[in-house]
Amino acid sequence: MTELSAHLPQFQHGQLTENFPDNHLSNTNDNSERRRHDNSERRRNDNPESETNGQPQNNIQQVVEQDEEEDEELTLKYGAKHVIMLFVPVTLCMVVVVATIKSVSFYTRKDGQLIYTPFTEETETVGQRALNSILNAAIMISVIIVMTILLVVLYKYRCYKVIHGWLIISSLLLLFFFSFIYLGEVFKTYNVAMDYITVALMIWNFGVVGMICIHWKGPLRLQQAYLIMISALMALVFIKYLPEWTAWLILAVISVYDLVAVLCPKGPLRMLVETAQERNETLFPALIYSSTMIWLVNMAEEDPEAQRKTSKNSTYDKQAPTNQTQNEDAEADDGGFSQEWQQQRDNRIGPIESTPESRAAVQALPSNSQTSEDPEERGVKLGLGDFIFYSVLVGKASATASGDWNTTLACFVAILIGLCLTLLLLAIFKKALPALPISITFGLVFYFATDNLVQPFMDQLAFHQFYI
Amino acid sequence: AFFWLVSLLLASLIWFVSVRLSDREDAKLQYGLLLFGAAVSVLLQEAFRFAYFKLLKKADEGLATISEDGRSPISLRQMAYVSGLSFGIISGIFSVINILADSIGPGIVGIHGDSPYYFITSAFLTMALVLLHTFWGVIFFDACEKRRYWCLGLVVASHLLTSGLTFLNPWYEASLVPIFIITLCTGLWAFVTAGGSFHNVLKCLSCK
């Protein structure tokens, strides 16, 4: 699920908060599933409709309306930039997965299956195999649905602690346990001698820095790198433990589910999105990949004058900066921007207040009052589950295709084009969209077509050294 | 790249179906079918290039209307270059990557009586093909823009000719040399079409 996030500030109960879109993925339990929950809201000119106090809004509204037209243009112009910003991490994730699959044989060895897919595919007849894989896929999907509903229920009843605990445990598992196994297998492949103490030190450092970067503050690039790494690890686990037909079926079914869950009015993800919108807060900050990290919260003072605006730089996670020095830590995409902000803030307003409301709205993007800097700060967010399933598709293609690199490349191009189309639709519709269906459909079509049709053709041509 | 892949897919589909429907044992027939498949593929590639041109034209108009000064940020020439390049890259990659992967592995080239120069000639041919696709892209788009249909026909014909020349393949003198000549000529033609001239080249070389 992706969304383009950019929005205008709104006043709420005398405090200016930002609404933001986010996509994210939540980890449901230790061994694998990531559910994606989208929350995308593009409130650009929502001031009239929103439940805000009318008084301080008028000035903002004028600014807002003027910005709206520029917005359209800027969206499309910078849309291309964001597409590229998403291409790079998706490509990196896929490259890591394919490189690992090609070199480390552990991930292509059949070492059993997960408990979620109890039926084996080593059966006597084709019909039996098909039946088993359908049952496996059905079980997996029902696990996913149950987990999603559980998450929605937990969120609705405000059991935030449970959700955070769950997320922390699963990222702990990924960062420590799975990367330990991965490192071990890589060492085995290249026959590198290594002692336990060094490994323990490396894994400890890797894991702790990862936890900090993902759940708290950290440099943007490092956080993005960690998110890519854990997506790749997760995808590798899936590739290893899901038998063939099951994997393809699961990919197909999950993209249908994604479509249904995000777009249908009664879908669990849509309900999650709406609940989050009502409460004006972000969902699960640790499970979305975002391309920029200027998180700014505009907070008005208690003084209802429209001119006064405070701005605060805050970082990715729920940290409320309480003093000026902390603001300097914030990551800015555009280096000069934070200086400017701070000066403006110093010039314009008095004490900065940090309140629970501002903390709740911490994952906001900059307000459009700074229109000149706006375009660079709008980021796009993509849920980690999307990364994972794209990589699973490409990884499976490289692991099991007879056409080898041709198939892998074809799937790769197909997925990227699907992502492009999804982002285009996002720019047109401006609400949360599932990122999986289009890309996975293209990917699957190209995989099966290339493997069965193109491969023999290219093979014959290459054999005779003919070029087309 | 996507468009090229789709054209390849369709061509393979046609070839595959034709192979299935035909007699497997007859080598001559299979060879003929392969030729047929290759020719169909070339024609489909050019058709998809045209389709891509149409799509880009539409997008260009859209971009021009929303941009501030009424012109689109990317010129048609840049688009032609990029599209040609991407066609070339994907076609080159598809032709050569399995060969590259095999070249890492153990083996002796040409042990069964084929040419021992297989790898190096493949490399050269792929390079020529990538360059050719880029040039064809530039010429094609320009020809479509200015409605010079004879240019279009010439591009398609040269593509068919190049592909046909590769069918002479183990006889490398006959295939490699003409293909390189064609590449050079097409390159010059594309350069002239894109507005270059001897004067420009001199200016560029002597430019500070």
XYZ file of C-alpha atoms in Angstrom:
676
model
C 0.000 0.000 0.000
C 1.430 3.318 -0.865
C 0.430 6.787 -0.504
C 1.647 10.102 -1.416
C 1.855 12.184 1.604
C 1.562 15.849 1.571
C -0.943 17.865 3.293
C -1.827 21.098 4.743
C -1.999 22.003 8.320
C -5.233 22.199 10.067
C -6.261 23.641 13.270
C -7.809 21.416 15.734
C -9.060 22.743 18.941
C -6.736 25.650 18.749
C -3.813 23.493 17.983
C -2.499 23.028 14.595
C -1.854 19.462 13.810
C -0.918 17.688 10.719
C -2.561 14.830 9.124
C -0.435 12.462 7.388
C -0.749 9.473 5.389
C 1.134 6.454 6.211
C 1.403 2.983 5.098
C 2.755 0.457 7.190
C 3.107 -3.048 7.916
C 2.622 -4.669 11.191
C 4.231 -7.786 12.328
C 1.771 -10.229 13.616
C 3.799 -12.847 15.180
C 7.181 -14.260 15.487
C 7.451 -16.412 12.588
C 6.413 -14.516 9.608
C 3.411 -12.575 8.643
C 3.398 -8.930 8.124
C 0.126 -7.343 7.657
C -0.135 -4.125 5.978
C -2.254 -1.382 7.130
C -2.698 1.687 5.215
C -3.506 4.950 6.406
C -3.442 7.482 3.817
C -5.098 10.706 4.022
C -4.405 13.493 1.822
C -6.031 16.426 3.435
C -5.179 19.210 1.212
C -7.961 21.532 1.412
C -10.010 19.911 4.013
C -10.340 22.821 6.307
C -13.956 23.489 5.496
C -14.953 19.936 6.113
C -12.924 19.105 9.100
C -14.071 19.496 12.614
C -11.953 22.465 13.427
C -12.648 25.769 14.959
C -13.353 28.280 12.286
C -11.689 31.276 13.801
C -7.978 31.023 13.197
C -8.440 29.250 9.957
C -9.287 31.960 7.518
C -5.797 33.072 6.789
C -4.662 29.548 6.499
C -7.463 28.790 4.138
C -6.439 31.466 1.709
C -2.924 30.227 1.680
C -4.286 26.761 1.255
C -6.437 27.538 -1.737
C -3.634 29.213 -3.524
C -1.456 26.286 -2.834
C -3.969 23.864 -4.172
C -3.387 24.729 -7.793
C 0.314 24.744 -7.373
C -0.053 21.472 -5.618
C -1.529 19.753 -8.624
C 1.370 20.785 -10.737
C 3.927 20.020 -8.172
C 2.413 16.628 -7.560
C 2.872 15.544 -11.074
C 6.240 17.123 -11.459
C 7.637 15.673 -8.332
C 5.702 12.497 -8.730
C 8.447 11.278 -10.975
C 10.995 12.068 -8.323
C 9.098 10.020 -5.786
C 8.769 7.147 -8.148
C 12.521 7.090 -8.417
C 12.792 7.427 -4.668
C 10.826 4.265 -4.309
C 12.493 2.426 -7.154
C 15.850 2.527 -5.466
C 14.916 0.750 -2.227
C 12.694 -1.779 -3.972
C 15.502 -2.545 -6.394
C 18.036 -2.793 -3.585
C 15.864 -5.196 -1.665
C 15.373 -7.367 -4.716
C 19.070 -7.276 -5.543
C 19.972 -8.412 -2.041
C 17.460 -11.236 -2.197
C 18.514 -12.413 -5.647
C 22.205 -12.193 -4.780
C 21.643 -14.281 -1.677
C 19.554 -16.850 -3.484
C 22.126 -17.234 -6.186
C 25.083 -17.619 -3.900
C 23.898 -19.101 -0.629
C 22.412 -22.486 -1.295
C 20.759 -22.670 2.117
C 17.832 -20.665 0.924
C 17.040 -22.953 -1.950
C 17.356 -26.164 -0.009
C 14.187 -27.847 1.092
C 14.424 -28.092 4.840
C 10.841 -28.544 5.733
C 7.942 -26.212 5.827
C 6.387 -23.749 8.189
C 3.552 -24.827 10.405
C 1.322 -22.499 8.454
C 1.674 -24.674 5.413
C 1.239 -28.142 6.758
C 0.502 -29.940 3.537
C 3.463 -31.181 1.629
C 3.939 -30.787 -2.077
C 5.898 -33.956 -2.600
C 2.900 -35.932 -3.624
C 2.258 -38.654 -6.106
C -0.143 -36.986 -8.427
C -0.489 -33.531 -9.833
C -4.043 -33.263 -8.581
C -2.955 -34.064 -5.054
C -0.245 -31.462 -5.251
C -2.651 -28.848 -6.503
C -5.080 -29.626 -3.742
C -2.387 -29.458 -1.099
C -1.107 -26.141 -2.308
C -4.610 -24.698 -2.397
C -5.136 -25.830 1.179
C -1.803 -24.387 2.234
C -2.592 -21.062 0.661
C -6.024 -21.058 2.273
C -4.562 -21.677 5.705
C -1.957 -18.970 5.275
C -4.487 -16.433 4.094
C -6.848 -17.193 6.930
C -3.999 -16.731 9.376
C -3.324 -13.362 7.785
C -6.969 -12.351 7.934
C -7.284 -13.386 11.566
C -4.173 -11.467 12.494
C -5.335 -8.393 10.664
C -8.694 -8.450 12.392
C -6.966 -8.956 15.723
C -4.814 -5.945 15.019
C -7.784 -3.825 14.060
C -9.598 -4.849 17.224
C -6.582 -4.077 19.363
C -6.236 -0.721 17.708
C -9.901 0.093 18.098
C -9.823 -0.634 21.785
C -6.664 1.364 22.207
C -4.461 -1.449 23.397
C -1.428 0.380 22.125
C 0.943 -1.249 24.529
C 0.102 -4.704 23.254
C 0.667 -3.642 19.677
C 3.952 -1.961 20.446
C 5.128 -4.940 22.425
C 4.225 -7.210 19.555
C 6.102 -5.057 17.065
C 9.149 -4.849 19.265
C 9.303 -8.584 19.810
C 9.014 -9.317 16.130
C 11.638 -6.809 15.105
C 13.894 -8.190 17.814
C 13.466 -11.635 16.385
C 14.190 -10.473 12.870
C 17.156 -8.371 13.729
C 18.889 -10.855 15.946
C 17.836 -14.384 15.193
C 17.283 -14.268 11.454
C 20.321 -12.194 10.746
C 22.389 -14.581 12.836
C 21.225 -17.459 10.685
C 21.823 -15.449 7.526
C 25.329 -14.519 8.570
C 26.058 -18.106 9.472
C 24.952 -19.344 6.094
C 26.923 -16.708 4.228
C 30.039 -17.676 6.141
C 29.437 -21.316 5.345
C 29.058 -20.573 1.659
C 32.293 -18.667 1.412
C 34.105 -20.908 3.847
C 35.070 -18.102 6.164
C 36.311 -19.156 9.558
C 34.677 -17.260 12.336
C 34.509 -17.505 16.076
C 31.421 -17.109 18.200
C 32.682 -14.088 20.074
C 33.128 -11.995 16.952
C 29.788 -13.102 15.645
C 28.117 -12.285 18.929
C 29.632 -8.830 18.895
C 28.626 -8.197 15.297
C 25.084 -9.410 15.715
C 24.664 -7.529 18.953
C 25.783 -4.278 17.399
C 23.733 -4.813 14.282
C 20.631 -5.665 16.244
C 20.824 -2.888 18.783
C 21.506 -0.199 16.219
C 18.664 -1.612 14.158
C 16.220 -1.484 17.037
C 17.179 2.073 17.786
C 16.981 3.200 14.190
C 13.681 1.586 13.475
C 11.769 2.256 16.638
C 13.304 5.463 17.785
C 15.514 8.007 16.105
C 18.273 7.559 13.665
C 19.771 8.840 10.449
C 17.375 8.498 7.571
C 19.647 6.481 5.347
C 20.481 4.067 8.113
C 16.855 3.540 8.938
C 16.013 2.955 5.305
C 18.903 0.508 5.035
C 17.689 -1.421 8.067
C 14.153 -1.580 6.757
C 15.440 -2.911 3.459
C 17.544 -5.491 5.252
C 14.740 -6.804 7.388
C 12.429 -6.975 4.406
C 15.047 -8.954 2.534
C 15.505 -11.320 5.496
C 11.784 -11.879 5.759
C 11.503 -12.485 2.031
C 14.328 -15.022 2.204
C 12.523 -16.889 4.954
C 9.426 -17.044 2.833
C 11.322 -18.214 -0.203
C 12.975 -20.955 1.755
C 10.006 -22.312 3.599
C 7.177 -21.970 1.139
C 6.887 -24.748 -1.399
C 6.519 -23.730 -5.002
C 2.911 -23.865 -5.963
C 1.919 -22.641 -2.532
C 4.126 -19.617 -2.915
C 2.629 -18.590 -6.229
C -0.871 -19.161 -4.985
C -0.217 -17.168 -1.855
C 1.146 -14.277 -3.880
C -1.923 -14.266 -6.063
C -4.377 -14.534 -3.199
C -2.658 -11.953 -1.095
C -2.838 -9.358 -3.811
C -6.556 -9.991 -4.120
C -6.877 -9.740 -0.365
C -4.903 -6.527 -0.364
C -7.212 -5.053 -2.947
C -10.285 -6.078 -1.013
C -9.020 -5.099 2.412
C -7.965 -1.628 1.432
C -10.735 -0.619 -0.902
C -13.894 -2.264 0.381
C -15.834 -0.200 2.885
C -15.958 -2.981 5.422
C -12.435 -4.203 4.880
C -10.303 -4.430 8.009
C -7.573 -2.224 6.673
C -9.991 0.435 5.638
C -11.552 0.413 9.092
C -8.102 0.762 10.563
C -7.448 3.729 8.333
C -10.691 5.388 9.270
C -10.174 4.856 12.969
C -6.746 6.345 12.732
C -8.111 9.313 10.854
C -10.750 9.913 13.474
C -8.176 9.913 16.149
C -5.774 11.903 14.041
C -2.838 9.773 14.767
C -0.355 7.635 13.027
C -0.330 3.922 12.846
C 2.591 1.729 13.765
C 5.506 3.896 12.925
C 8.026 1.128 12.743
C 6.732 -0.641 9.707
C 6.643 1.779 6.859
C 9.370 2.739 4.526
C 9.388 6.407 3.856
C 11.462 8.270 1.421
C 11.858 11.502 3.289
C 12.043 12.189 6.892
C 11.045 15.715 7.540
C 8.474 15.253 10.151
C 7.215 18.559 11.192
C 4.401 19.287 13.466
C 2.840 22.648 13.376
C 1.521 23.570 16.648
C -0.223 26.757 17.468
C 0.127 28.485 20.720
C -2.729 28.952 23.021
C -2.978 32.409 21.507
C -5.560 32.089 18.739
C -3.961 34.581 16.419
C -3.650 33.190 12.992
C -0.270 34.638 12.321
C 1.482 32.817 15.009
C 2.631 29.453 14.110
C 5.086 27.282 15.761
C 6.976 24.684 14.064
C 8.831 21.920 15.477
C 11.161 19.482 13.951
C 10.587 16.076 15.210
C 11.899 12.838 14.119
C 10.435 9.701 12.823
C 9.164 8.136 15.907
C 7.063 9.424 18.712
C 9.432 11.746 20.343
C 8.243 15.128 21.338
C 11.093 17.522 21.189
C 10.970 19.523 24.278
C 13.721 21.920 23.726
C 15.603 23.608 21.024
C 18.651 21.455 21.080
C 16.653 18.420 20.341
C 15.262 20.095 17.295
C 18.664 20.336 15.853
C 18.874 16.613 15.782
C 16.060 16.245 13.377
C 16.918 14.866 10.052
C 16.291 17.152 7.198
C 16.213 16.129 3.644
C 17.062 19.575 2.604
C 19.865 20.677 4.823
C 19.237 24.366 4.884
C 15.621 23.940 5.681
C 15.893 23.203 9.342
C 18.023 26.266 9.917
C 15.434 28.385 8.279
C 12.690 26.834 10.276
C 14.452 27.425 13.479
C 15.073 31.032 12.656
C 11.506 31.555 11.683
C 10.394 29.900 14.790
C 12.629 32.047 16.877
C 11.447 35.158 15.164
C 7.829 34.455 15.205
C 6.849 32.767 18.318
C 7.486 32.396 21.916
C 7.696 29.271 23.928
C 7.247 26.002 22.245
C 4.839 23.732 23.859
C 4.989 20.090 23.689
C 1.711 18.516 24.427
C 0.316 15.092 24.038
C -1.593 16.275 21.003
C 1.533 17.260 19.258
C 3.107 13.996 20.112
C 0.211 12.197 18.617
C 0.621 14.061 15.403
C 4.321 13.648 15.259
C 4.515 11.829 12.035
C 3.438 14.713 9.993
C 4.940 16.248 6.996
C 5.682 19.888 6.694
C 2.895 22.297 6.325
C 2.200 23.937 3.055
C 2.665 27.339 4.473
C 6.252 26.889 3.490
C 5.331 26.320 -0.079
C 8.733 26.999 -1.464
C 10.270 24.131 0.387
C 7.330 21.852 0.046
C 8.112 19.819 -3.000
C 11.293 18.355 -1.666
C 9.748 17.347 1.561
C 6.820 15.408 0.328
C 7.653 11.836 0.668
C 6.077 8.661 -0.404
C 5.543 5.802 1.930
C 5.416 2.177 1.076
C 4.566 -0.591 3.456
C 7.248 -3.116 4.237
C 4.996 -6.004 3.304
C 5.028 -4.764 -0.237
C 8.810 -4.891 -0.264
C 8.673 -8.381 1.110
C 6.233 -9.768 -1.387
C 7.935 -8.141 -4.344
C 11.200 -9.661 -3.243
C 9.554 -13.030 -2.703
C 8.306 -12.967 -6.261
C 11.633 -12.037 -7.763
C 13.527 -14.372 -5.464
C 11.323 -17.327 -6.292
C 11.717 -16.475 -9.962
C 15.469 -16.537 -9.708
C 15.503 -19.664 -7.580
C 13.236 -21.871 -9.557
C 12.981 -20.617 -13.071
C 14.439 -22.510 -15.934
C 15.087 -19.303 -17.790
C 17.095 -18.075 -14.913
C 18.243 -14.531 -15.397
C 15.810 -13.732 -18.159
C 12.872 -14.599 -15.984
C 14.274 -12.746 -13.009
C 14.824 -9.627 -15.067
C 11.423 -9.813 -16.672
C 9.744 -10.078 -13.271
C 11.848 -7.230 -11.982
C 10.842 -4.918 -14.827
C 7.223 -5.982 -14.465
C 7.175 -5.190 -10.764
C 8.755 -1.798 -11.256
C 6.284 -0.888 -13.959
C 3.465 -2.025 -11.666
C 4.834 0.204 -8.943
C 4.955 3.117 -11.380
C 1.353 2.587 -12.330
C 0.311 2.331 -8.709
C 2.031 5.600 -7.883
C 0.375 7.204 -10.859
C -3.007 6.065 -9.615
C -2.066 7.357 -6.206
C -1.354 10.775 -7.631
C -4.710 10.700 -9.360
C -6.887 9.325 -6.593
C -5.035 10.693 -3.594
C -6.020 8.097 -1.093
C -4.638 4.916 0.295
C -4.097 2.353 -2.373
C -2.927 -1.205 -2.256
C 0.490 -1.474 -3.842
C 0.447 -5.197 -4.331
C -2.211 -6.076 -6.894
C -0.910 -4.408 -10.033
C 2.739 -5.243 -9.512
C 2.153 -8.800 -8.410
C -0.206 -9.433 -11.293
C 2.299 -8.148 -13.798
C 5.056 -10.062 -12.053
C 3.170 -13.332 -12.056
C 2.082 -12.970 -15.672
C 5.595 -12.215 -16.767
C 7.053 -15.005 -14.685
C 4.874 -17.700 -16.105
C 4.981 -16.305 -19.599
C 8.718 -15.834 -19.656
C 9.447 -19.138 -18.098
C 7.286 -21.135 -20.437
C 7.156 -19.145 -23.631
C 10.064 -16.812 -23.933
C 12.650 -19.100 -22.476
C 12.555 -21.808 -25.130
C 12.505 -19.161 -27.841
C 15.494 -17.261 -26.493
C 17.281 -20.480 -25.849
C 16.960 -21.579 -29.421
C 18.011 -18.182 -30.676
C 21.040 -18.097 -28.421
C 21.991 -21.575 -29.413
C 22.306 -20.522 -33.002
C 23.518 -17.102 -31.999
C 20.677 -15.308 -33.698
C 19.700 -11.908 -32.534
C 16.332 -10.294 -32.752
C 11.803 -1.825 -21.503
C 8.395 -3.004 -20.481
C 7.079 -2.508 -23.967
C 9.946 -4.437 -25.460
C 9.281 -7.255 -23.050
C 5.639 -7.348 -23.992
C 6.534 -7.513 -27.646
C 8.964 -10.310 -26.913
C 6.279 -12.127 -25.008
C 3.841 -11.938 -27.872
C 6.449 -13.018 -30.359
C 7.404 -15.970 -28.218
C 3.792 -16.872 -27.858
C 3.404 -16.962 -31.594
C 6.558 -18.965 -32.043
C 5.643 -21.369 -29.288
C 2.232 -22.001 -30.695
C 3.658 -22.520 -34.125
C 6.213 -24.973 -32.784
C 3.617 -26.904 -30.914
C 1.460 -27.153 -33.959
C 4.261 -28.292 -36.174
C 6.319 -31.362 -36.570
C 9.021 -31.576 -33.937
C 11.293 -33.861 -35.812
C 11.777 -31.892 -38.949
C 14.863 -29.824 -38.343
C 14.503 -27.725 -41.433
C 10.995 -26.827 -40.486
C 12.081 -25.926 -36.990
C 14.787 -23.740 -38.411
C 12.319 -22.093 -40.687
C 9.978 -21.547 -37.795
C 12.758 -19.978 -35.829
C 13.411 -17.594 -38.681
C 9.740 -16.853 -38.855
C 9.626 -16.300 -35.125
C 12.553 -13.938 -35.270
C 11.028 -11.945 -38.096
C 7.712 -11.710 -36.295
C 9.535 -10.581 -33.202
C 11.326 -7.817 -35.072
C 8.082 -6.560 -36.544
C 6.381 -6.675 -33.179
C 9.237 -4.769 -31.576
C 8.877 -2.006 -34.081
C 5.125 -2.002 -33.630
C 5.555 -1.630 -29.895
C 8.077 1.110 -30.420
C 5.407 2.921 -32.363
C 2.854 2.301 -29.637
C 5.280 3.664 -27.102
C 5.766 6.717 -29.248
C 2.049 7.332 -29.234
C 1.893 6.932 -25.476
C 4.777 9.315 -24.933
C 3.227 11.850 -27.252
C 0.064 11.818 -25.195
C 2.020 12.125 -21.960
C 4.045 14.938 -23.456
C 0.932 16.887 -24.273
C -0.343 16.330 -20.770
C 2.875 17.525 -19.226
C 2.924 20.570 -21.477
C -0.517 21.657 -20.432
C 0.217 21.537 -16.741
C 3.626 23.014 -16.759
C 4.074 26.657 -16.086
C 5.503 27.805 -19.348
C 3.500 25.631 -21.672
C 6.335 23.418 -22.710
C 7.012 20.016 -21.367
C 10.080 19.518 -19.234
C 11.375 16.703 -21.386
C 11.870 17.219 -25.069
C 10.771 14.631 -27.557
C 14.361 14.050 -28.532
C 15.285 13.137 -24.993
C 12.349 10.783 -24.846
C 13.392 9.204 -28.114
C 16.876 8.668 -26.826
C 15.696 7.206 -23.553
C 13.212 4.906 -25.183
C 15.749 3.691 -27.706
C 18.275 3.162 -24.980
C 15.908 1.205 -22.807
C 14.812 -0.977 -25.706
C 18.462 -1.564 -26.403
C 19.385 -2.324 -22.839
C 16.635 -4.809 -22.251
C 17.206 -6.476 -25.576
C 20.925 -6.629 -24.931
C 20.478 -7.982 -21.455
C 18.059 -10.627 -22.573
C 20.425 -11.708 -25.291
C 23.551 -11.839 -23.293
C 22.976 -12.448 -19.638
C 22.586 -16.172 -19.744
C 25.707 -16.364 -21.834
C 27.530 -14.280 -19.275
C 26.289 -16.470 -16.463
C 27.459 -19.552 -18.272
C 30.798 -17.998 -19.032
C 31.639 -17.928 -15.335
C 31.101 -21.607 -15.033
C 33.385 -24.432 -15.994
C 33.438 -25.426 -19.606
C 35.249 -25.227 -22.894
C 33.916 -23.072 -25.640
C 33.164 -24.745 -28.888
C 34.132 -28.238 -27.889
C 31.395 -29.738 -30.019
C 32.628 -28.102 -33.157
C 31.073 -24.695 -32.797
C 33.116 -21.603 -33.036
C 35.471 -20.932 -30.162
C 34.847 -17.253 -30.526
C 31.268 -17.553 -29.345
C 31.609 -15.380 -26.299
C 33.520 -12.558 -27.806
C 31.338 -12.340 -30.858
C 28.253 -12.420 -28.675
C 29.664 -9.518 -26.739
C 30.305 -7.512 -29.883
C 26.959 -8.318 -31.379
C 25.141 -7.336 -28.240
C 26.971 -4.062 -28.105
C 26.120 -3.356 -31.697
C 22.517 -4.222 -31.051
C 22.200 -1.954 -28.041
C 23.664 0.942 -29.984
C 21.451 0.162 -32.922
C 18.313 0.181 -30.820
C 19.261 3.558 -29.416
C 19.847 4.971 -32.866
C 16.699 3.424 -34.238
C 14.757 4.943 -31.371
C 15.981 8.426 -32.159
C 15.385 8.108 -35.884
C 12.023 6.434 -35.410
C 10.611 9.066 -33.109
C 11.881 11.830 -35.282
C 10.410 10.208 -38.358
C 7.055 9.754 -36.673
C 7.119 13.327 -35.511
C 7.852 14.692 -38.954
C 5.742 12.075 -40.673
C 8.520 10.882 -42.905
C 7.234 7.405 -43.416
C 10.039 6.343 -45.684
C 12.395 6.856 -42.734
C 10.226 4.596 -40.678
C 10.260 1.963 -43.345
C 14.016 2.219 -43.565
C 14.394 1.726 -39.822
C 12.226 -1.366 -39.848
C 14.047 -2.690 -42.863
C 17.429 -2.174 -41.272
C 16.271 -3.948 -38.143
C 15.121 -6.893 -40.214
C 18.363 -6.822 -42.115
C 20.448 -6.852 -38.958
C 18.504 -9.668 -37.485
C 18.766 -11.552 -40.723
C 22.499 -11.050 -40.840
C 22.844 -12.692 -37.467
C 21.317 -15.763 -38.997
C 24.513 -16.183 -40.949
C 26.272 -16.470 -37.715
C 29.058 -18.889 -37.504
C 30.299 -17.169 -40.655
C 31.363 -14.179 -38.670
C 32.868 -12.146 -41.453
C 29.563 -12.008 -43.195
C 27.562 -11.094 -40.182
C 29.720 -9.104 -37.827
C 31.306 -6.744 -40.307
C 28.105 -5.679 -42.074
C 26.373 -5.240 -38.762
C 29.067 -2.901 -37.607
C 28.868 -0.965 -40.812
C 25.139 -0.677 -40.378
C 25.663 0.470 -36.807
C 28.023 3.214 -37.874
C 25.752 4.432 -40.628
C 22.701 4.400 -38.415
C 24.661 6.225 -35.775
C 25.586 8.973 -38.169
C 22.041 9.204 -39.411
C 20.695 9.465 -35.866
C 23.260 12.096 -35.026
C 22.229 14.175 -38.009
C 18.570 13.662 -37.208
C 19.072 14.819 -33.664
C 20.465 18.030 -34.996
C 24.118 17.438 -34.795
C 26.585 18.426 -37.403
C 30.267 18.517 -38.008
C 30.285 22.043 -36.674
C 28.745 20.935 -33.417
C 31.280 18.197 -32.995
C 34.116 20.628 -33.474
C 32.591 23.025 -31.017
C 32.167 20.270 -28.505
C 35.715 19.048 -28.825
C 37.232 22.468 -28.544
C 34.865 23.589 -25.843
C 36.349 24.846 -22.639
